[in-house]
XYZ file of N, CA, C and O in Angstrom:
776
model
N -14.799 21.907 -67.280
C -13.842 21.346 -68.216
C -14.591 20.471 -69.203
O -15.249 19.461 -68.950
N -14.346 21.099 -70.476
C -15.065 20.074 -71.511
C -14.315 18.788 -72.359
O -13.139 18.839 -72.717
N -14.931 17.999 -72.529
C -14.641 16.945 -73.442
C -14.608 17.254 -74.780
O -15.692 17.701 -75.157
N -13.321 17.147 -76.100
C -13.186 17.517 -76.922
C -14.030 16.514 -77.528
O -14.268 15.470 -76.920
N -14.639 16.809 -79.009
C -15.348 15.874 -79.691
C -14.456 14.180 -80.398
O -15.115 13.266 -80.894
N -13.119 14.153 -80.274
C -12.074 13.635 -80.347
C -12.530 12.286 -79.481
O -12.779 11.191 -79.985
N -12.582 12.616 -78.048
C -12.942 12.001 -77.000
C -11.807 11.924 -76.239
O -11.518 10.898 -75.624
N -10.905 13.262 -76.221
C -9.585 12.966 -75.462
C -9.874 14.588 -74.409
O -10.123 15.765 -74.673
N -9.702 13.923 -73.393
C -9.885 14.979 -72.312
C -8.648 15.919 -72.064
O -8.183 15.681 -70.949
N -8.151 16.633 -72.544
C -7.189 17.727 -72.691
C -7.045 18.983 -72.527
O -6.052 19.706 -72.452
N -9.018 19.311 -72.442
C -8.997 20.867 -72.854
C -10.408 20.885 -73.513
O -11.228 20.003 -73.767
N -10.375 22.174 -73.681
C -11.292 23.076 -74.420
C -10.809 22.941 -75.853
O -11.614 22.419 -76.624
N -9.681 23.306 -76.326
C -9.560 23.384 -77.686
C -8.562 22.662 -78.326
O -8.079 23.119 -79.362
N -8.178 21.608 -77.872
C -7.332 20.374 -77.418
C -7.413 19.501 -79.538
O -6.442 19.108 -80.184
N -8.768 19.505 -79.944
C -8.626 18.872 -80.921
C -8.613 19.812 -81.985
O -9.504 20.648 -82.134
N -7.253 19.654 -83.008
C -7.604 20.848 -83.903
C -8.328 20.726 -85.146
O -8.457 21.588 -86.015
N -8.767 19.596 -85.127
C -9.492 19.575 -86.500
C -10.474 20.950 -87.086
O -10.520 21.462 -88.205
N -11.250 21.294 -85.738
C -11.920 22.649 -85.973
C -11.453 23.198 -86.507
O -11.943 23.213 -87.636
N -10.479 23.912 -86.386
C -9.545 24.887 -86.312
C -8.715 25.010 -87.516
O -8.379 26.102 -87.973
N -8.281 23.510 -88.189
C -7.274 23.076 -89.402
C -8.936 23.401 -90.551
O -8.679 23.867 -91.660
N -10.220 23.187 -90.281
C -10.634 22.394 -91.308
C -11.719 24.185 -90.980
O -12.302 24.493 -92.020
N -11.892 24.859 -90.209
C -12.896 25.734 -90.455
C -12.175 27.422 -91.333
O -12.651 27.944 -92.341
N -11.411 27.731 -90.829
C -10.671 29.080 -91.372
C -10.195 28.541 -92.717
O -10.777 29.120 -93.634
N -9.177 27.464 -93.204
C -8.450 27.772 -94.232
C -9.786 26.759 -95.076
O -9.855 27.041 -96.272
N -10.429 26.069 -94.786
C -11.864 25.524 -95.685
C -12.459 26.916 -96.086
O -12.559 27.112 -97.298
N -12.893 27.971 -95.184
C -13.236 28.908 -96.108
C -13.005 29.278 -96.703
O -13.592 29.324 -97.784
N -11.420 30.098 -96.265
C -10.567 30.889 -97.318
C -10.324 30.034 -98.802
O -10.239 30.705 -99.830
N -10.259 29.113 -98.846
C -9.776 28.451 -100.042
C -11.347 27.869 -100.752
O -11.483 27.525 -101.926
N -12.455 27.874 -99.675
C -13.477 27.841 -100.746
C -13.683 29.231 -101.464
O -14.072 29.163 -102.629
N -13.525 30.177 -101.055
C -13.809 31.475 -101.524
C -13.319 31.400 -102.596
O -14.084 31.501 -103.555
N -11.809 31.188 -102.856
C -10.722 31.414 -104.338
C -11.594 29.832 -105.244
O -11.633 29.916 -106.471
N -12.033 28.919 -104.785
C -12.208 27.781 -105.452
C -13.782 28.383 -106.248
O -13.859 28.722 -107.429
N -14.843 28.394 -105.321
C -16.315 28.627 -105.414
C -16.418 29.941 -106.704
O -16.941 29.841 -107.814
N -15.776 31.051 -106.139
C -15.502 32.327 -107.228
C -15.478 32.341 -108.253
O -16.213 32.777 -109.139
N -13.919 31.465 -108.169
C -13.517 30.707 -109.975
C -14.494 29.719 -110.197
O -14.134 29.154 -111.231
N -15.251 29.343 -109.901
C -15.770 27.971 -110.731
C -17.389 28.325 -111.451
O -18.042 27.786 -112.345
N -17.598 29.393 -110.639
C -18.702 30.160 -110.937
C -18.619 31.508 -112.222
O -19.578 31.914 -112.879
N -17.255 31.976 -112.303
C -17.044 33.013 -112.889
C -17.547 32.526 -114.801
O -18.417 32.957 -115.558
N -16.532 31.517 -114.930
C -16.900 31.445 -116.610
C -18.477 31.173 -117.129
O -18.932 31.581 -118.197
N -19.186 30.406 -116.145
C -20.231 29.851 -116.406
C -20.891 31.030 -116.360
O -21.536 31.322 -117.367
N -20.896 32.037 -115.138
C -21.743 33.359 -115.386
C -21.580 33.641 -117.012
O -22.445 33.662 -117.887
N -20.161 33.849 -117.089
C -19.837 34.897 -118.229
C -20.565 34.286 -119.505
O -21.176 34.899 -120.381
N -20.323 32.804 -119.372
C -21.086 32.071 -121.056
C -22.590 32.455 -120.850
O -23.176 32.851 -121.858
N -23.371 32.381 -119.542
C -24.658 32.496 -120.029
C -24.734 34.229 -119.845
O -25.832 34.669 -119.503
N -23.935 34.931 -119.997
C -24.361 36.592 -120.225
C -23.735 36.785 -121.404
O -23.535 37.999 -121.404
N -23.314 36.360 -122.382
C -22.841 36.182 -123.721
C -24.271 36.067 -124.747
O -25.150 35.228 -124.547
N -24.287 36.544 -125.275
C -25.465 36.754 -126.400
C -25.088 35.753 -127.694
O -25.916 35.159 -128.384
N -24.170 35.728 -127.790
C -24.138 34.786 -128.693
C -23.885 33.013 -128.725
O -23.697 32.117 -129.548
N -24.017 33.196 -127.309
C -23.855 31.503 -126.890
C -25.342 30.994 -127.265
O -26.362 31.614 -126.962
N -25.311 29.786 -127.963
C -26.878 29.286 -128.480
C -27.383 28.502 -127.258
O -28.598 28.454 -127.065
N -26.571 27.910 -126.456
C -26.961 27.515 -125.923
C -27.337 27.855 -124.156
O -27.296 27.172 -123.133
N -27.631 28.995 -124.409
C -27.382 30.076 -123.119
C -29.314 29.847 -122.413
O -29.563 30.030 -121.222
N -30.136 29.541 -123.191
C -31.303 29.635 -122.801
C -31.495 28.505 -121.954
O -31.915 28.508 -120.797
N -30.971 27.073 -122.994
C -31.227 26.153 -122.091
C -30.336 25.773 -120.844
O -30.759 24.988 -119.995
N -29.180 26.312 -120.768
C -28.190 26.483 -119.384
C -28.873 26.849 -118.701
O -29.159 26.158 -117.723
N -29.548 28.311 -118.924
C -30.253 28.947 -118.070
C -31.189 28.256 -117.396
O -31.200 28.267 -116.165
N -32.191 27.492 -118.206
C -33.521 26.709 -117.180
C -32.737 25.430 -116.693
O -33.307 24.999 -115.691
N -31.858 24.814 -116.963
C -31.021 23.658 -116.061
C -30.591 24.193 -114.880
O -30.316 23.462 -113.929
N -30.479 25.676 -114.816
C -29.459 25.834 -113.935
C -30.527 26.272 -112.380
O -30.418 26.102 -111.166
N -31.451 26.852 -113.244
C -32.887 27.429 -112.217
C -33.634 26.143 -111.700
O -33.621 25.817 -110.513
N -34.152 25.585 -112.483
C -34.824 24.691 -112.086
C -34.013 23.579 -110.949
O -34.623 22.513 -110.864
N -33.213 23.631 -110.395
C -32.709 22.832 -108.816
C -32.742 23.827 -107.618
O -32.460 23.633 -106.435
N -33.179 24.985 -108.284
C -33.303 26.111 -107.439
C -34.041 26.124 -106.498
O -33.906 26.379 -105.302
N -35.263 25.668 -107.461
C -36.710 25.396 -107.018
C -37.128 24.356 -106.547
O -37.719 24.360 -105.467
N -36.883 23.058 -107.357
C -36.914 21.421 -106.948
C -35.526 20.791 -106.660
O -34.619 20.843 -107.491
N -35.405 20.239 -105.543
C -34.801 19.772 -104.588
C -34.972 17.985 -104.910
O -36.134 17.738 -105.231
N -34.323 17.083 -104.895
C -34.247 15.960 -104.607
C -34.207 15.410 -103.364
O -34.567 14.249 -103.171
N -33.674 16.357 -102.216
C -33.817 16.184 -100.923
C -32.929 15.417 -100.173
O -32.124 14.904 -100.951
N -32.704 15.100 -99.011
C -31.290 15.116 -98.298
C -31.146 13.219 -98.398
O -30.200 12.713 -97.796
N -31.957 12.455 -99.040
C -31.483 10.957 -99.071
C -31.166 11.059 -100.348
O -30.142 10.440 -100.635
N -31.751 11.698 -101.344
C -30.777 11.221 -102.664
C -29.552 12.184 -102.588
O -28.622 11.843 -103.319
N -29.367 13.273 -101.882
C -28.213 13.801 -101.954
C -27.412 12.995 -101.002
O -26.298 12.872 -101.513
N -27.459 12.341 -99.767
C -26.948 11.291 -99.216
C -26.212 10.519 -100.093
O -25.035 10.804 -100.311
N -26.801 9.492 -100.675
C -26.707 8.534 -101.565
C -25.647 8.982 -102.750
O -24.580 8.393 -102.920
N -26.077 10.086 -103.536
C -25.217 10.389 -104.486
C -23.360 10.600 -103.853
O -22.370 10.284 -104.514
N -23.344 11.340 -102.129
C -22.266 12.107 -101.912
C -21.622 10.559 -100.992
O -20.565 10.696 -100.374
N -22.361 9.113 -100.972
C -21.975 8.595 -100.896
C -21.212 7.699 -101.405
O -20.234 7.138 -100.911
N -22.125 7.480 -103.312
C -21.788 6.975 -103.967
C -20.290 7.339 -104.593
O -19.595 6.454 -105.092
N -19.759 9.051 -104.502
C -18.914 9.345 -105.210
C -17.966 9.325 -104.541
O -16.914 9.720 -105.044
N -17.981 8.765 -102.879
C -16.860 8.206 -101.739
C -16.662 9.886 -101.611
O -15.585 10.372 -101.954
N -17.793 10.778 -101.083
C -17.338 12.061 -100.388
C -18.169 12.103 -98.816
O -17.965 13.149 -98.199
N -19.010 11.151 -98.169
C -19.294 11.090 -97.051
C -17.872 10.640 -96.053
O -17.071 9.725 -96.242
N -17.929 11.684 -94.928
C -16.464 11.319 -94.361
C -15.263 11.848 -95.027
O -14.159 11.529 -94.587
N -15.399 12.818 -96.296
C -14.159 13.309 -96.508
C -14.018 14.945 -96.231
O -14.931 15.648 -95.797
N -12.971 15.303 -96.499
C -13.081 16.657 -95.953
C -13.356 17.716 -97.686
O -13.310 18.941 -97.799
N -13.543 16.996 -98.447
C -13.872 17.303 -99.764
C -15.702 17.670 -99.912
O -16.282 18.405 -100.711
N -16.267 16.780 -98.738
C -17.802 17.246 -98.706
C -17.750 18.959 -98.451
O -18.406 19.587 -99.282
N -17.207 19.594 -97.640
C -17.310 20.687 -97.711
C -17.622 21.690 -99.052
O -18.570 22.394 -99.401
N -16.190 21.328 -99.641
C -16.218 21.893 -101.509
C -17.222 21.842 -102.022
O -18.229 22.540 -101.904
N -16.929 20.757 -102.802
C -17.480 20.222 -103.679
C -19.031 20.307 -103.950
O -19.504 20.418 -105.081
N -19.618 20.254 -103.028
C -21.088 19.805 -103.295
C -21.650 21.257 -103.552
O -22.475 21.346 -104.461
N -21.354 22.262 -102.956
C -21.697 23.441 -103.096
C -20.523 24.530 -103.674
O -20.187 25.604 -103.176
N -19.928 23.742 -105.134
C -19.020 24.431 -105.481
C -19.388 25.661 -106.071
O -18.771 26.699 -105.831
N -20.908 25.567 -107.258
C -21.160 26.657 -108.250
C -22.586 26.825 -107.327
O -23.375 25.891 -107.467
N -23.004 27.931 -106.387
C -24.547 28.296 -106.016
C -25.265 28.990 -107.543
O -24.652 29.752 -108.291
N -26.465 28.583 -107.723
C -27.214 29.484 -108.695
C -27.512 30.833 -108.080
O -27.226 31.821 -108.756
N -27.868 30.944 -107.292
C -28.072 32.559 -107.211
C -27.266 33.526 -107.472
O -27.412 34.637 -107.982
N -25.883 32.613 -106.803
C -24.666 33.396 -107.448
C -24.244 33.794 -108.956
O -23.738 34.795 -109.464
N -24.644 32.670 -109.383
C -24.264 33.100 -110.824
C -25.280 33.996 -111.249
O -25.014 35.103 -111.718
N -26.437 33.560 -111.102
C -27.539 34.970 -112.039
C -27.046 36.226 -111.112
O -26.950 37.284 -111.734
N -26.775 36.264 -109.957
C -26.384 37.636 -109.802
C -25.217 37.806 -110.433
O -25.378 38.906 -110.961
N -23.870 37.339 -110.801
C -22.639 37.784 -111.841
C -23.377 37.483 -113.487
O -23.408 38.417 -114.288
N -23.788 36.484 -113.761
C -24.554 37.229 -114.921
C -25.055 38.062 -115.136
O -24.539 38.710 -116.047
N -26.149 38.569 -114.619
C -26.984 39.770 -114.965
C -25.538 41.093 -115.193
O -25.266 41.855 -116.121
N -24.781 40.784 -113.585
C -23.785 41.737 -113.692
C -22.941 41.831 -114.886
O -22.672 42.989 -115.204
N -22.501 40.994 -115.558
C -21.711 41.192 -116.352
C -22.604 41.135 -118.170
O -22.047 41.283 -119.258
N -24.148 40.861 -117.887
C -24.878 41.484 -119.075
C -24.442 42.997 -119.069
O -24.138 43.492 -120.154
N -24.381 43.849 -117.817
C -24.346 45.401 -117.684
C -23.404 45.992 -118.613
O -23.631 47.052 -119.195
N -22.111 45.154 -118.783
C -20.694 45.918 -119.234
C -21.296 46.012 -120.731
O -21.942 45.165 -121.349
N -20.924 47.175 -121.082
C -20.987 47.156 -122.523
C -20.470 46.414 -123.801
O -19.244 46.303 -123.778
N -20.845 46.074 -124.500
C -20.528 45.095 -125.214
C -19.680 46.023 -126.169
O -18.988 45.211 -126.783
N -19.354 47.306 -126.636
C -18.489 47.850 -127.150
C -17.136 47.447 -126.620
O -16.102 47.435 -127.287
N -17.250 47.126 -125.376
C -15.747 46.818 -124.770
C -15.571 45.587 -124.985
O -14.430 45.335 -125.370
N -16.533 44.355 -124.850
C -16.072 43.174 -125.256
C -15.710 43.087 -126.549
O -14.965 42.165 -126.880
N -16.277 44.251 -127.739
C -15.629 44.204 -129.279
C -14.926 44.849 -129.075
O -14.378 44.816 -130.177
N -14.268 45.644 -128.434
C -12.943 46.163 -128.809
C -11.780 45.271 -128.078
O -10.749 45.101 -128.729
N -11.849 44.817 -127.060
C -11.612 43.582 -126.854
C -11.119 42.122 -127.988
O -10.169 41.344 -128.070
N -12.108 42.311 -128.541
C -11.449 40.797 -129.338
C -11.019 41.409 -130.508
O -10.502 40.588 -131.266
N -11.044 42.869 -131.065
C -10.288 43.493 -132.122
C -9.227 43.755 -132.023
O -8.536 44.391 -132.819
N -8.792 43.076 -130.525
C -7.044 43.325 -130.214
C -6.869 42.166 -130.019
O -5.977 42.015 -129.184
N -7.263 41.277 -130.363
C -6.881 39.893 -130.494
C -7.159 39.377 -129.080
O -6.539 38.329 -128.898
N -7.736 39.679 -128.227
C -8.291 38.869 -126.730
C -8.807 37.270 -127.161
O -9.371 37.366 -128.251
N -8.808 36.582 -126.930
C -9.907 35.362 -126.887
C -10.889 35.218 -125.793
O -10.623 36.134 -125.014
N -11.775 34.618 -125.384
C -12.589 34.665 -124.749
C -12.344 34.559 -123.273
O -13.208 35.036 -122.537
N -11.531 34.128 -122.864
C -10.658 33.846 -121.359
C -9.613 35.109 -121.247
O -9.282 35.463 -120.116
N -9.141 35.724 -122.271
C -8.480 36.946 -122.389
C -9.782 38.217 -122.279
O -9.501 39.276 -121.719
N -11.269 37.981 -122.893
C -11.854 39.080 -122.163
C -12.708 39.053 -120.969
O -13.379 39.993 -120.542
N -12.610 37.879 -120.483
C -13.105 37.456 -119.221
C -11.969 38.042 -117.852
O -12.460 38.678 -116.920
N -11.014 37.848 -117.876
C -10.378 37.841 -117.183
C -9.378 39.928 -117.560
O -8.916 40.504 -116.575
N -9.332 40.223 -118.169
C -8.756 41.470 -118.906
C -9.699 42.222 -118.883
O -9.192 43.336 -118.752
N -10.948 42.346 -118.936
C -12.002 43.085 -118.955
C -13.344 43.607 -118.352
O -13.900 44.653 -118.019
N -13.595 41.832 -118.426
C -15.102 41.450 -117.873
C -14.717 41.601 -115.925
O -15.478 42.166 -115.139
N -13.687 41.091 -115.624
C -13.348 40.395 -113.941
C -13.196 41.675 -113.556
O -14.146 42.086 -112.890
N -11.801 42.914 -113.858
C -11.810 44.045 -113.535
C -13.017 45.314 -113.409
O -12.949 46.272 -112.640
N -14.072 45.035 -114.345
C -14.836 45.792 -114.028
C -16.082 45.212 -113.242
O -16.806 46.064 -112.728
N -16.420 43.947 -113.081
C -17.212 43.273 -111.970
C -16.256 43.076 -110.727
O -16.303 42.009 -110.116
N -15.314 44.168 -110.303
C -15.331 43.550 -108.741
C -16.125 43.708 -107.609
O -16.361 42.799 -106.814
N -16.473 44.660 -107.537
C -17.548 45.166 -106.312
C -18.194 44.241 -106.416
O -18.133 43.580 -105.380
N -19.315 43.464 -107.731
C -20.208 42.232 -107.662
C -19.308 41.117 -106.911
O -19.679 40.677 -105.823
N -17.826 40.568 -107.671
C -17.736 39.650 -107.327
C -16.557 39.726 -105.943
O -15.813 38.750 -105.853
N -16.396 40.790 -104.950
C -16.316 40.876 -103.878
C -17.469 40.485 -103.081
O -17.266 39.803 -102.077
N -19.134 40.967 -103.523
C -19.885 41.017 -102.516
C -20.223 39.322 -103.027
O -21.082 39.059 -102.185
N -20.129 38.475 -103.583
C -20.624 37.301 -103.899
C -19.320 36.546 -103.176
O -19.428 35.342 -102.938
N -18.380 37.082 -102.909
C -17.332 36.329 -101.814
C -17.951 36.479 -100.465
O -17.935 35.572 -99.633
N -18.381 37.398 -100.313
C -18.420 37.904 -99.250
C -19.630 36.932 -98.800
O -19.404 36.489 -97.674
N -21.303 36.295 -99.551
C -22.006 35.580 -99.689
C -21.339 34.278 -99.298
O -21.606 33.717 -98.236
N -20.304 33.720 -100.338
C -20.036 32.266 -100.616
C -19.159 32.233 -98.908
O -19.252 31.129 -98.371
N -18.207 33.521 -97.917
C -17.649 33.551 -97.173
C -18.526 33.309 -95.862
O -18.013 32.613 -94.986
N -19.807 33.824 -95.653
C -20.822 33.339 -94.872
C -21.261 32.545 -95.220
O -21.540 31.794 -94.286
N -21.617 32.084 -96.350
C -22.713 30.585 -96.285
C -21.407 29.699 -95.588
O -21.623 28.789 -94.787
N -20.346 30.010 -95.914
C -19.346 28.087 -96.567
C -18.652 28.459 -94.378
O -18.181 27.605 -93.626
N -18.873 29.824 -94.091
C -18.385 29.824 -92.385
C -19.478 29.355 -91.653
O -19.158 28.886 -90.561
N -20.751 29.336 -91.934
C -22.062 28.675 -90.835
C -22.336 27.663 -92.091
O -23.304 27.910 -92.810
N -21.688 26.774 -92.315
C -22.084 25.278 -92.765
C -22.311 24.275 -91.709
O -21.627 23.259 -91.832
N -23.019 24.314 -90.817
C -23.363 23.265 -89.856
C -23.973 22.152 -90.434
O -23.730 21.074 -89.892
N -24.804 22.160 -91.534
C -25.413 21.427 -92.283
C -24.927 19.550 -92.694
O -25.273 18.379 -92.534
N -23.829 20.503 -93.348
C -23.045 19.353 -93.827
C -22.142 18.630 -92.917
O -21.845 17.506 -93.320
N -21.663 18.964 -91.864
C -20.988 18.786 -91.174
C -21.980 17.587 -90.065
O -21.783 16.513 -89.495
N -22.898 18.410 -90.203
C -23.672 17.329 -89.052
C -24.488 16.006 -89.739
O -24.847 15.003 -89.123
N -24.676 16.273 -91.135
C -25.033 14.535 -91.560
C -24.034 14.252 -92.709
O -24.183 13.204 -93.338
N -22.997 15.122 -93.045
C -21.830 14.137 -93.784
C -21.194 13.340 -93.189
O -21.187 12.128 -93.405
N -20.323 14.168 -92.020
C -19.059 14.101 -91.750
C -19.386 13.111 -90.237
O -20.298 13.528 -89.522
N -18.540 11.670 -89.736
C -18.638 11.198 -88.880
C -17.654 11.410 -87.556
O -17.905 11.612 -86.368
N -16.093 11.237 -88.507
C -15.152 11.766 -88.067
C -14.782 12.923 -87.213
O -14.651 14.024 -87.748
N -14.606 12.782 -85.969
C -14.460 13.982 -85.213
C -13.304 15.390 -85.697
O -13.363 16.608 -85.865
N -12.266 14.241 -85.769
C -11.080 15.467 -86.582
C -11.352 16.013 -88.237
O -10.420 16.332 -88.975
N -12.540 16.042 -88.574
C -12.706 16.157 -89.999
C -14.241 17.721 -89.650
O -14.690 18.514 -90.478
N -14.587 17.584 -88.214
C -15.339 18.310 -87.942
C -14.995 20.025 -88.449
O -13.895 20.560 -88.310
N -15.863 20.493 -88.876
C -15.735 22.159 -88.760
C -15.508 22.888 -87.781
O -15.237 22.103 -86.872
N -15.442 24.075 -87.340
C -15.628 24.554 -86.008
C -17.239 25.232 -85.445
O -17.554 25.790 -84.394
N -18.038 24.870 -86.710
C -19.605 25.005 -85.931
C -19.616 24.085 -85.507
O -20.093 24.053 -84.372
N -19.206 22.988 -85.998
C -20.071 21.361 -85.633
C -19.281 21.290 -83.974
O -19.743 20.633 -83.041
N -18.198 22.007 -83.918
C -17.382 21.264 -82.451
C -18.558 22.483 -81.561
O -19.191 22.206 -80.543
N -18.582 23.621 -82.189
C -19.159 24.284 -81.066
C -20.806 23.978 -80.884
O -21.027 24.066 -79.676
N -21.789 23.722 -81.452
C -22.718 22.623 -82.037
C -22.563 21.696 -80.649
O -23.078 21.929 -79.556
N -21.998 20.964 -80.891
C -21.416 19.624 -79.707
C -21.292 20.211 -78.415
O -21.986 19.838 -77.468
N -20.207 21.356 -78.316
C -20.428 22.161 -76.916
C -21.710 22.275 -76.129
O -22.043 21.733 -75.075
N -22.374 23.165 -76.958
C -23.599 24.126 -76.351
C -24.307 22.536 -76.403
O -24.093 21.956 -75.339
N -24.989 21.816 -77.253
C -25.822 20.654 -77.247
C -25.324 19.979 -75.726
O -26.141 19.896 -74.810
N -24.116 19.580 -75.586
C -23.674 19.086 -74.246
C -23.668 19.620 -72.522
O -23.700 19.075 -71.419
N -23.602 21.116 -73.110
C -23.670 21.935 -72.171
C -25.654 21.960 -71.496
O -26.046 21.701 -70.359
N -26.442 22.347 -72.665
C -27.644 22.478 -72.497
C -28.089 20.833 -71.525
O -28.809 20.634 -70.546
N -27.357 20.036 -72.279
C -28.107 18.354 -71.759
C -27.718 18.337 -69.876
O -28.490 18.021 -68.971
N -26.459 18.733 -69.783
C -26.012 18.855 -68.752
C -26.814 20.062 -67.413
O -26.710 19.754 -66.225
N -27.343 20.992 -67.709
C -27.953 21.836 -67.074
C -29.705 21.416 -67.444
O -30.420 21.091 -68.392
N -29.764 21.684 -65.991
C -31.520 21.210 -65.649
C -31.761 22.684 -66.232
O -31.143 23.749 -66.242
N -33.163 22.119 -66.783
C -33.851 23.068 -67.466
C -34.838 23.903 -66.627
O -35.298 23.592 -65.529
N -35.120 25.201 -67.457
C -35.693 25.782 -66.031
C -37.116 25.797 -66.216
O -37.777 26.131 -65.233
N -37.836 25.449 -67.470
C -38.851 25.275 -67.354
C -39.437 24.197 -66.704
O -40.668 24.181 -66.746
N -38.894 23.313 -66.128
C -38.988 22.028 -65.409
C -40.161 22.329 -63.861
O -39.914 22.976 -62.843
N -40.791 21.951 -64.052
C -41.692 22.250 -62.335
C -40.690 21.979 -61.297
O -39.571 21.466 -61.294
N -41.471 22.501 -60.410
C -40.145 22.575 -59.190
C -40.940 21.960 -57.881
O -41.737 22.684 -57.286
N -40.733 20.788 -57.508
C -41.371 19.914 -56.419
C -41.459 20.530 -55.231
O -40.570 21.380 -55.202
N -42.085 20.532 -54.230
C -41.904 21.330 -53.038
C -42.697 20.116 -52.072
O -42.837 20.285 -50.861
């Protein structure tokens, strides 16, 4: 019989925070992460955005250099998201890889269709969404499908954001299990006295 991370002895699955905060945290990062990534692809696969080059190296360059887990501490403290259930989102709302992969994808579509497109009066959110979205789904299914595994094995954040037991994910409770379970069982590499 295990101890819930709660600290209320009830059960195995007794605290639902897991449970409230791991399934519908994904599902709703998926619709959140998708959209927030979609326009920004689309402006830097636009040829006529001037400012598409330098987006581009802002957006690469954190790719590569990292500030590392105390100034990201600090910052996700400063903005009062340590301890909320908003650390999940937020911090990893737009991934870069994601977007250069829906950019590149949506460089592919022909640009005859984005001009015939705005010769019917589309505006730019009218051929994003009317044009550009319908013919990138397969890309931006399989980039759900990405943002749906990274944002379901987030142990990461969970284990130096979040303090709160009911705010836990359901890696971090199962995390806590096995860690408790292992401490509890003698190890077998241990010499054996005789």
């Amino acid at each position: 019989h295990l101890v819930s991370p709660a600290g209320n002895d009830n059960g195995l699955f007794s605290d639902v925070g897991a449970a409230t905060v791991g399934g519908p945290q994904t599902l709703m990062d998926l619709r959140v992460d998708d959209e927030a990534a979609l326009p920004f692809a689309f402006a830097l696969a636009r040829p006529g955005f001037r400012l598409r080059r330098l987006f581009t190296i802002l957006l690469v360059i954190p790719m590569y250099f990292s500030g590392g887990l105390i100034p990201l501490y600090v910052v996700l403290s400063r903005i009062r998201l340590v301890n909320n259930i908003w650390v999940y989102i937020l911090p990893g709302l737009i991934n870069t890889f994601y977007v250069i992969i829906m950019k590149t994808s949506f460089q592919e579509i022909p640009e005859s269709l984005v001009d015939a497109a705005r010769m019917d009066g589309c505006t730019d959110f009218g051929i994003l969404f009317r044009v550009v979205v319908p013919l990138s789904l397969p890309v931006m299914a399989t980039i759900a499908l990405f943002y749906a595994v990274n944002k379901w094995n987030n142990l990461f954040t969970a284990i130096f954001f979040i303090t709160d037991a009911r705010k836990l994910n359901l890696q971090a409770v199962l995390y806590n299990i096995v860690s408790s379970t292992d401490m509890a069982r003698p190890s077998s590499s241990a010499p054996v006295l005789e």
